[in-house]
CSV table of N, CA and C in Angstrom, one decimal:
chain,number,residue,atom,x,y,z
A,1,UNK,N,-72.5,32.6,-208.7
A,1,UNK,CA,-73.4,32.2,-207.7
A,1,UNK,C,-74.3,31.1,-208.2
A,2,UNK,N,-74.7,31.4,-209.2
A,2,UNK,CA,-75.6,30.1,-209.6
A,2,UNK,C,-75.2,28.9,-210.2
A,3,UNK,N,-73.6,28.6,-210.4
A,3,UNK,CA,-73.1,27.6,-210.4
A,3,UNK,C,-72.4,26.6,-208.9
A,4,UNK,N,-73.1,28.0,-207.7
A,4,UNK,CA,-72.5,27.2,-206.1
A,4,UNK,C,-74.6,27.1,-206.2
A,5,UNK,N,-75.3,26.8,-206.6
A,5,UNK,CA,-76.3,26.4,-206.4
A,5,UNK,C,-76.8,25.1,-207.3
A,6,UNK,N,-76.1,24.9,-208.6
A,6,UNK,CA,-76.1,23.8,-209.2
A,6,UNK,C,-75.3,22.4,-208.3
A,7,UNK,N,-74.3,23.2,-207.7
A,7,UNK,CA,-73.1,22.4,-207.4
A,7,UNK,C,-74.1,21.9,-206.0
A,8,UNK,N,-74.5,22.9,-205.3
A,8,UNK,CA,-75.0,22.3,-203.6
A,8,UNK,C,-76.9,21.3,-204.3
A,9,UNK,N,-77.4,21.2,-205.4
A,9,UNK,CA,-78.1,20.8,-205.8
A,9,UNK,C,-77.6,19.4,-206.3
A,10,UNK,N,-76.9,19.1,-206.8
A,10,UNK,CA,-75.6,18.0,-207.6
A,10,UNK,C,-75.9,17.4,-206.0
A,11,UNK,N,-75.0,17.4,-205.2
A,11,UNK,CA,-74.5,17.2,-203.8
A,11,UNK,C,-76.0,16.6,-203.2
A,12,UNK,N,-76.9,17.3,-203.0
A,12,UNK,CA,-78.1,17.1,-202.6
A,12,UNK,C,-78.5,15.5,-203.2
A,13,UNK,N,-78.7,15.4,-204.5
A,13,UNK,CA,-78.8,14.5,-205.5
A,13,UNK,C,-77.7,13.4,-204.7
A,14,UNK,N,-76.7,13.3,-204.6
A,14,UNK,CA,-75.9,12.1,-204.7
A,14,UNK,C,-76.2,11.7,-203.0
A,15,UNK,N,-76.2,12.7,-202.0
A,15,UNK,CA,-77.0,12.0,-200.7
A,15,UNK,C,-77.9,11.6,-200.9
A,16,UNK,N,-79.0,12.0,-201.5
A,16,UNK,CA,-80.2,10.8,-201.7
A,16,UNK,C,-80.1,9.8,-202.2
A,17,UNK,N,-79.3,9.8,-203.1
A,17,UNK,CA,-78.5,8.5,-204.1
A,17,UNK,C,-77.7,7.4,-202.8
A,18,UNK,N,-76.9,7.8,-202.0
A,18,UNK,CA,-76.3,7.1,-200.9
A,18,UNK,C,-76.7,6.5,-200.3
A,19,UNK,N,-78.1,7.4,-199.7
A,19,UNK,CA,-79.5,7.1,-198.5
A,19,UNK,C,-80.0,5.9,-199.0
A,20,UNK,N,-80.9,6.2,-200.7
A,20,UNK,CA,-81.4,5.2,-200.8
A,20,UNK,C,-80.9,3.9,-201.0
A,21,UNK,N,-79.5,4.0,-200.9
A,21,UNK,CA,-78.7,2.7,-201.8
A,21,UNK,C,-79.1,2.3,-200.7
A,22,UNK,N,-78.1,2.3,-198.8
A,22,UNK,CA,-78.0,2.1,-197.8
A,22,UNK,C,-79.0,1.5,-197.3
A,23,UNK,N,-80.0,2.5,-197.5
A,23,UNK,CA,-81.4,1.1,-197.0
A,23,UNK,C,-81.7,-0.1,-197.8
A,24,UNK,N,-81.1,-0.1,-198.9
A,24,UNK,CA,-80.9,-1.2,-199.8
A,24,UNK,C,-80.3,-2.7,-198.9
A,25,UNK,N,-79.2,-2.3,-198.0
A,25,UNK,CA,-78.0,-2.6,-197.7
A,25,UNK,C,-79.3,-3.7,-196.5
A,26,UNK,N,-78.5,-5.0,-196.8
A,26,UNK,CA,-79.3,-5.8,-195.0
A,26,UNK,C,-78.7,-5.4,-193.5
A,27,UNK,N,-80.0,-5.4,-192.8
A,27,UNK,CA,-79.3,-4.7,-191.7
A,27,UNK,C,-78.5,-6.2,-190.8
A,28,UNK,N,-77.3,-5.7,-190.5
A,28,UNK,CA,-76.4,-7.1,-189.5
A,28,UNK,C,-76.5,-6.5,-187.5
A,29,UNK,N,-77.2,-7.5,-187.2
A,29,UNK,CA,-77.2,-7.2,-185.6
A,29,UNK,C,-75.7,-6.9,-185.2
A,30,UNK,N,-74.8,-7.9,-185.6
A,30,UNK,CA,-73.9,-7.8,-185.3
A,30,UNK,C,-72.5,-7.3,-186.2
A,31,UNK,N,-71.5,-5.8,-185.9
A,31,UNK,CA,-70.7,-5.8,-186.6
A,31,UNK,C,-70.0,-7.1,-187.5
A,32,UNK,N,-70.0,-6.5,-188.7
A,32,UNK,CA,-68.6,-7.9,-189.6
A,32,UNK,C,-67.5,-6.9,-190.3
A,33,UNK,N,-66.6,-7.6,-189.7
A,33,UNK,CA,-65.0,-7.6,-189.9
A,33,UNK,C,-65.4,-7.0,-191.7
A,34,UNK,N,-64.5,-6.4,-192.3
A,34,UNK,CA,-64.7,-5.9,-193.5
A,34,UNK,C,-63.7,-6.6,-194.4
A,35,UNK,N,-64.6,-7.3,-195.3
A,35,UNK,CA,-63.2,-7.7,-196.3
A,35,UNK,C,-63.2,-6.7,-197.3
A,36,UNK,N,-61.8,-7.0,-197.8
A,36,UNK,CA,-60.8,-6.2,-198.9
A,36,UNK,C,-61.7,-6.5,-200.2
A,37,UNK,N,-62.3,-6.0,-201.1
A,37,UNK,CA,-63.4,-5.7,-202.5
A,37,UNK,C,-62.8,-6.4,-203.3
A,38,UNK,N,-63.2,-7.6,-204.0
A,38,UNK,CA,-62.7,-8.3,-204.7
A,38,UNK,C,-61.9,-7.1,-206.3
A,39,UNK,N,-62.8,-6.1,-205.9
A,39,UNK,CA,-62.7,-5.5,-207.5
A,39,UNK,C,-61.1,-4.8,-207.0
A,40,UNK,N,-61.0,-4.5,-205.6
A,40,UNK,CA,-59.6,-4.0,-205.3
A,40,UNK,C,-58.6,-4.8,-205.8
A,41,UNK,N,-58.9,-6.1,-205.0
A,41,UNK,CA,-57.4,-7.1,-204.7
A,41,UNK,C,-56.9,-7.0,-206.6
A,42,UNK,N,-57.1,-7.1,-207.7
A,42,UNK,CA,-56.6,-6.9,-208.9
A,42,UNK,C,-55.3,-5.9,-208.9
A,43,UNK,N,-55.2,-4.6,-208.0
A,43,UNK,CA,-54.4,-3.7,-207.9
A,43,UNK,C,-53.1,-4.7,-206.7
A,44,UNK,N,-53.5,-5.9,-206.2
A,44,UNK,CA,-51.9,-6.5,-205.3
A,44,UNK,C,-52.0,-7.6,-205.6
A,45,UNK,N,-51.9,-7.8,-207.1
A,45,UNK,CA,-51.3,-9.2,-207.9
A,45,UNK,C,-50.1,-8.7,-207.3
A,46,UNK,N,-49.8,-10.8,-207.4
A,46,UNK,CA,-48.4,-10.8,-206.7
A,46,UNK,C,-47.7,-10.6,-205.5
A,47,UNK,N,-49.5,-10.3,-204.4
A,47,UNK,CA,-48.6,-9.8,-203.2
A,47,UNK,C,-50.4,-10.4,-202.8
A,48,UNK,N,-50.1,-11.6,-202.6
A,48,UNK,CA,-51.4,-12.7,-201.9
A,48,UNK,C,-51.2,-12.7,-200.4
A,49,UNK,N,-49.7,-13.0,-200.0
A,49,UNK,CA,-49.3,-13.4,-198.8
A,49,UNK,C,-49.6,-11.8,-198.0
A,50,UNK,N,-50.0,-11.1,-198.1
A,50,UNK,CA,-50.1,-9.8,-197.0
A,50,UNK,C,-51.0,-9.9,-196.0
A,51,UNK,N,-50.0,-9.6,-195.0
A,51,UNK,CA,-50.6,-10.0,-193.7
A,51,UNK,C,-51.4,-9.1,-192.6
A,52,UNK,N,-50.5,-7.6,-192.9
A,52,UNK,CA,-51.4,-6.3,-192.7
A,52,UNK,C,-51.8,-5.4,-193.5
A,53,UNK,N,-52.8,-4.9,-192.7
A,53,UNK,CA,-52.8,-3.4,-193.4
A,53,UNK,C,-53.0,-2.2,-192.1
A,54,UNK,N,-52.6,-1.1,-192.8
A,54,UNK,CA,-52.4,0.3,-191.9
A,54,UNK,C,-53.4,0.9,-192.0
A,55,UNK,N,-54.3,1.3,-191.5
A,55,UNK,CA,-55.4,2.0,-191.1
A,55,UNK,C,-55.2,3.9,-190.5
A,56,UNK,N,-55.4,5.0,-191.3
A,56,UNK,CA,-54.8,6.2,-191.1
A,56,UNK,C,-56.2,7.0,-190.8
A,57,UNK,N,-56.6,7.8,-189.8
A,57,UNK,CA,-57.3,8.9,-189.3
A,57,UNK,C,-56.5,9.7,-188.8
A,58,UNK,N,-56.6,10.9,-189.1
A,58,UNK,CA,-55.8,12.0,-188.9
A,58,UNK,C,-54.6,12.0,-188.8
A,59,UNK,N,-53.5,11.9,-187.3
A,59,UNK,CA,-52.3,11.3,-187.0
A,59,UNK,C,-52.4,10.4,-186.4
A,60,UNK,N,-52.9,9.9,-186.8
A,60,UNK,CA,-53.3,8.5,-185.8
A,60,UNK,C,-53.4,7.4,-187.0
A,61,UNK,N,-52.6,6.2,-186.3
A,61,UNK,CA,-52.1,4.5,-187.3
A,61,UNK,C,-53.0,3.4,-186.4
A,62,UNK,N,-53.7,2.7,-187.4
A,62,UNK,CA,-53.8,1.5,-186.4
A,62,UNK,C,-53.0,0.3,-187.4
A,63,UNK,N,-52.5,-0.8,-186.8
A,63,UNK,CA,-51.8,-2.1,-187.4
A,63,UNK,C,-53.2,-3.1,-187.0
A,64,UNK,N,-53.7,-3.4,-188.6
A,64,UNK,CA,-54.5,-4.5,-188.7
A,64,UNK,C,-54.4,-5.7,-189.4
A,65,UNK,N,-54.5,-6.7,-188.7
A,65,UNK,CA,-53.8,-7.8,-188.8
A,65,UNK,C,-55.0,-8.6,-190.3
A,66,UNK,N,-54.6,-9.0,-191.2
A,66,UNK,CA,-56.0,-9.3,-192.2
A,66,UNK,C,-55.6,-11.4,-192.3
A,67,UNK,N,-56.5,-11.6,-192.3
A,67,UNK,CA,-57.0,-12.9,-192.5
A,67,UNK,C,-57.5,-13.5,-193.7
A,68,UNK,N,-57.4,-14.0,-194.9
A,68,UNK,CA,-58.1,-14.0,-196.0
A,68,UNK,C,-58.7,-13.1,-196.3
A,69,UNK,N,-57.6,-11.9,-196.6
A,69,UNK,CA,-58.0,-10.4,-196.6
A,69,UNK,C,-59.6,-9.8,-195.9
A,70,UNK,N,-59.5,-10.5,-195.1
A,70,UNK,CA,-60.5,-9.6,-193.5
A,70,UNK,C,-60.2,-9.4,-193.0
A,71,UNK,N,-60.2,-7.9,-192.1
A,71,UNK,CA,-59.7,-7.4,-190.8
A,71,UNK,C,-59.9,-8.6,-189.7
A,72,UNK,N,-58.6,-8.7,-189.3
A,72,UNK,CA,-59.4,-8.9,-187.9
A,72,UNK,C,-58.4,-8.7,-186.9
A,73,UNK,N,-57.7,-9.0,-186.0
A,73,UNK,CA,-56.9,-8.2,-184.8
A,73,UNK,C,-56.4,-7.2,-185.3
A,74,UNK,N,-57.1,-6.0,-184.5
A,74,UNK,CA,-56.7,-4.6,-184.5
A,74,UNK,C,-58.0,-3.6,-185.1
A,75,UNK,N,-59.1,-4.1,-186.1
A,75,UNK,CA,-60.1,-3.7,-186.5
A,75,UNK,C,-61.0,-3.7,-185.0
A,76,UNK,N,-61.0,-4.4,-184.0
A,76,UNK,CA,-62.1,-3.9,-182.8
A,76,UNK,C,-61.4,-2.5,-182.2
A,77,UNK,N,-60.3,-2.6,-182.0
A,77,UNK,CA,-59.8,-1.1,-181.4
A,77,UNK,C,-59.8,0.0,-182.3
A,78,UNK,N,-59.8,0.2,-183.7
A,78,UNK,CA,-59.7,0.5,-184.6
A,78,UNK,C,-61.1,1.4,-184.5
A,79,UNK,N,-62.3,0.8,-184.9
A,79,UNK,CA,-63.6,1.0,-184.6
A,79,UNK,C,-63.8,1.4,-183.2
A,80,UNK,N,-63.7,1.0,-182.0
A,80,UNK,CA,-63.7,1.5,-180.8
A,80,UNK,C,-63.0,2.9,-180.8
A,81,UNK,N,-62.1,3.0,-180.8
A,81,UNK,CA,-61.3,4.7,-180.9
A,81,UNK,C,-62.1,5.5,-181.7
A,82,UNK,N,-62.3,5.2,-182.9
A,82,UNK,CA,-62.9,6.4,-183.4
A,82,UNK,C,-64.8,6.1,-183.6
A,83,UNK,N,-65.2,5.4,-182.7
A,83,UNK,CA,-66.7,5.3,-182.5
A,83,UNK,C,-67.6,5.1,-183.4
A,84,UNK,N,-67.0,4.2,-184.0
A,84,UNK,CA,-67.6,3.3,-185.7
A,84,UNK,C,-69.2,2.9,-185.0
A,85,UNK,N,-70.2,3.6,-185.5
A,85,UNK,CA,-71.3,3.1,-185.2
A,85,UNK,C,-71.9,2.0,-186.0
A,86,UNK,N,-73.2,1.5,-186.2
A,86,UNK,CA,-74.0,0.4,-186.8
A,86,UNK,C,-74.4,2.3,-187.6
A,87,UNK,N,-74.4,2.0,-189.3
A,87,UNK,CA,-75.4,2.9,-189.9
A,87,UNK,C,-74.4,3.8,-190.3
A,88,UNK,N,-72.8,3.8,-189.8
A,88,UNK,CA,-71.7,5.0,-190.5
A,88,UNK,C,-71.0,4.3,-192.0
A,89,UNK,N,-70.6,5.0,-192.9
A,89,UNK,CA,-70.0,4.3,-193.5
A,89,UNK,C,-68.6,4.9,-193.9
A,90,UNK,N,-67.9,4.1,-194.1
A,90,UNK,CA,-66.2,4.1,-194.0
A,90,UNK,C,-65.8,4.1,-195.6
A,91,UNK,N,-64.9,5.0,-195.8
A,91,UNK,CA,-64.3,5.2,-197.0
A,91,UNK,C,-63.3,5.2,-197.0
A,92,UNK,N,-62.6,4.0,-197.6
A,92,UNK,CA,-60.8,3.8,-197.2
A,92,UNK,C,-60.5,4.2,-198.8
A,93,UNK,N,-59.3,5.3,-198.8
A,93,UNK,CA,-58.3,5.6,-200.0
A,93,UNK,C,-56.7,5.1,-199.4
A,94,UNK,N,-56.6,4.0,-200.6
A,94,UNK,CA,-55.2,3.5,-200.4
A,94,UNK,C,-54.4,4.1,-201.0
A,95,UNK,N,-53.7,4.6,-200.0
A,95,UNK,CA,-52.1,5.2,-200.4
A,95,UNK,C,-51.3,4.5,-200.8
A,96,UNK,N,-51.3,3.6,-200.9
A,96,UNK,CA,-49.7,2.3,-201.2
A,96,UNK,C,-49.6,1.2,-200.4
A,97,UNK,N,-48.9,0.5,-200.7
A,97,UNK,CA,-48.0,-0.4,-199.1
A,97,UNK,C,-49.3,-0.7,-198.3
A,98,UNK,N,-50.4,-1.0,-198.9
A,98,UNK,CA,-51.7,-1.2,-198.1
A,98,UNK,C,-51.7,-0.4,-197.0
A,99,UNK,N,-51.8,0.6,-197.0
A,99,UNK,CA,-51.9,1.8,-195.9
A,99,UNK,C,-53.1,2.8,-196.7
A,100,UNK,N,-54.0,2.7,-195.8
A,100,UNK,CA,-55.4,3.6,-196.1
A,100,UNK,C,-55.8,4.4,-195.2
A,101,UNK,N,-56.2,5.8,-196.0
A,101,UNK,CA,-56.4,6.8,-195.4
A,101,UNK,C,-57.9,6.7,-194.9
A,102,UNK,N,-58.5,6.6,-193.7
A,102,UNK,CA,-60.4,6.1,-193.6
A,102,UNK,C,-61.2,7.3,-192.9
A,103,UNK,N,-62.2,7.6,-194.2
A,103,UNK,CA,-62.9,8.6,-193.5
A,103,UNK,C,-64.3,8.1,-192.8
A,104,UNK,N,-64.4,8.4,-192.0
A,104,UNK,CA,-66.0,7.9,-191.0
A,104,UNK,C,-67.1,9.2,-191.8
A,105,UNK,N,-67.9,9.1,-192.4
A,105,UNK,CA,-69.6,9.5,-192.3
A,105,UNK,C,-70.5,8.7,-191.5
A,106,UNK,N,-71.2,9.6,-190.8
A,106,UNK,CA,-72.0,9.3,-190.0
A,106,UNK,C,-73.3,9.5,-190.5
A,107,UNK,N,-74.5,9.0,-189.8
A,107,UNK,CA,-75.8,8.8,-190.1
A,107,UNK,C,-76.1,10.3,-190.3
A,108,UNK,N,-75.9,11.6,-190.4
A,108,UNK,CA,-76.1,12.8,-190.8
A,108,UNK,C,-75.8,13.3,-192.1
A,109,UNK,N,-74.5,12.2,-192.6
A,109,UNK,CA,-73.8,12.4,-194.0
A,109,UNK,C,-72.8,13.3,-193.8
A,110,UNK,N,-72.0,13.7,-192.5
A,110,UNK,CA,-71.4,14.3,-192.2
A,110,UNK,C,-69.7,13.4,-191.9
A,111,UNK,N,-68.9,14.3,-192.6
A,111,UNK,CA,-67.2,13.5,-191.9
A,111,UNK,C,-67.4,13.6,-190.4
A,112,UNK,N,-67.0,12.1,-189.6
A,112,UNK,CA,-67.3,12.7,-188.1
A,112,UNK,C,-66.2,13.5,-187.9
A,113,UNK,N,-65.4,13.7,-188.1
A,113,UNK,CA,-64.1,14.8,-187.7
A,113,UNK,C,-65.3,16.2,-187.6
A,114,UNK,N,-66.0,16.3,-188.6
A,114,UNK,CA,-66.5,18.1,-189.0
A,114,UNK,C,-67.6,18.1,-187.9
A,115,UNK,N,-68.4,16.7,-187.8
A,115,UNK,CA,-69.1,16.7,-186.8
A,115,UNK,C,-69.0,16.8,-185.3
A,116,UNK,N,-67.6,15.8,-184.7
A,116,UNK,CA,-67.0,16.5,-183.5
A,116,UNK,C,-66.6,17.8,-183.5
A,117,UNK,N,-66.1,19.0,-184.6
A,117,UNK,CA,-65.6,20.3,-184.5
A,117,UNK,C,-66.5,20.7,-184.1
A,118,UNK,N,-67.8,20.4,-184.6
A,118,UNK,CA,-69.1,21.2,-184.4
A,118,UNK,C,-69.3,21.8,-182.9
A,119,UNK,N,-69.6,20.1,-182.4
A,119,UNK,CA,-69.9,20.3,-180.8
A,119,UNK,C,-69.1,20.8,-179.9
A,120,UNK,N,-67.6,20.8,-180.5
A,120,UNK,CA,-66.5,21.3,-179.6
A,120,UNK,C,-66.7,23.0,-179.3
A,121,UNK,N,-67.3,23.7,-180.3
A,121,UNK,CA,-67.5,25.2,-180.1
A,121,UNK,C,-68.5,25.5,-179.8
């Protein structure tokens, strides 16, 4: 028991850590297209010319068309479907083949998946 209290204390710690980074963050009036992390692209030497990437929430695919590795056709529906707000942040794990699995947290620090289950019951 007192190591599920270090661990929910740990946890505590790294959301405040998140919080205060994010207010760090400049606020943009308007959405921006997200480019690919320079510190990523090192992992697709050799593969410059790529022209999409797959985008994965649950069973659900979106085809995003990238531009000098920036989303752009298919990232507004993308965000529109799953209700990408101003203030959520997105965590893409690449599976391969530029196909990324993207979790939404929302302004509560909550996966929005856990937070729509909520209100559904």
């Amino acid at each position: 028991m007192e190591s599920e209290f270090i661990a929910l204390d740990k946890a505590g710690e790294e959301a405040k850590w998140i919080q205060n980074f994010l207010e760090d963050i400049p606020y943009w009036p308007k959405p921006v297209a997200p480019k690919i992390p320079v510190g990523f692209l090192k992992y697709l030497k050799g593969q410059e010319h790529i022209e999409h990437a797959i985008l994965k929430r649950d069973s659900k695919r979106w085809l995003i068309k990238l531009n000098d590795k920036r989303f752009e056709k298919g990232w507004g529906k993308f965000t529109e479907q799953n209700d990408v707000q101003l203030g959520d942040m997105l965590v893409f794990r690449h599976d391969g083949n530029m196909e990324f699995d993207v979790c939404i947290i929302d302004s509560t620090h909550c996966d929005r998946e856990y937070a729509e289950y909520l209100h559904e019951e």
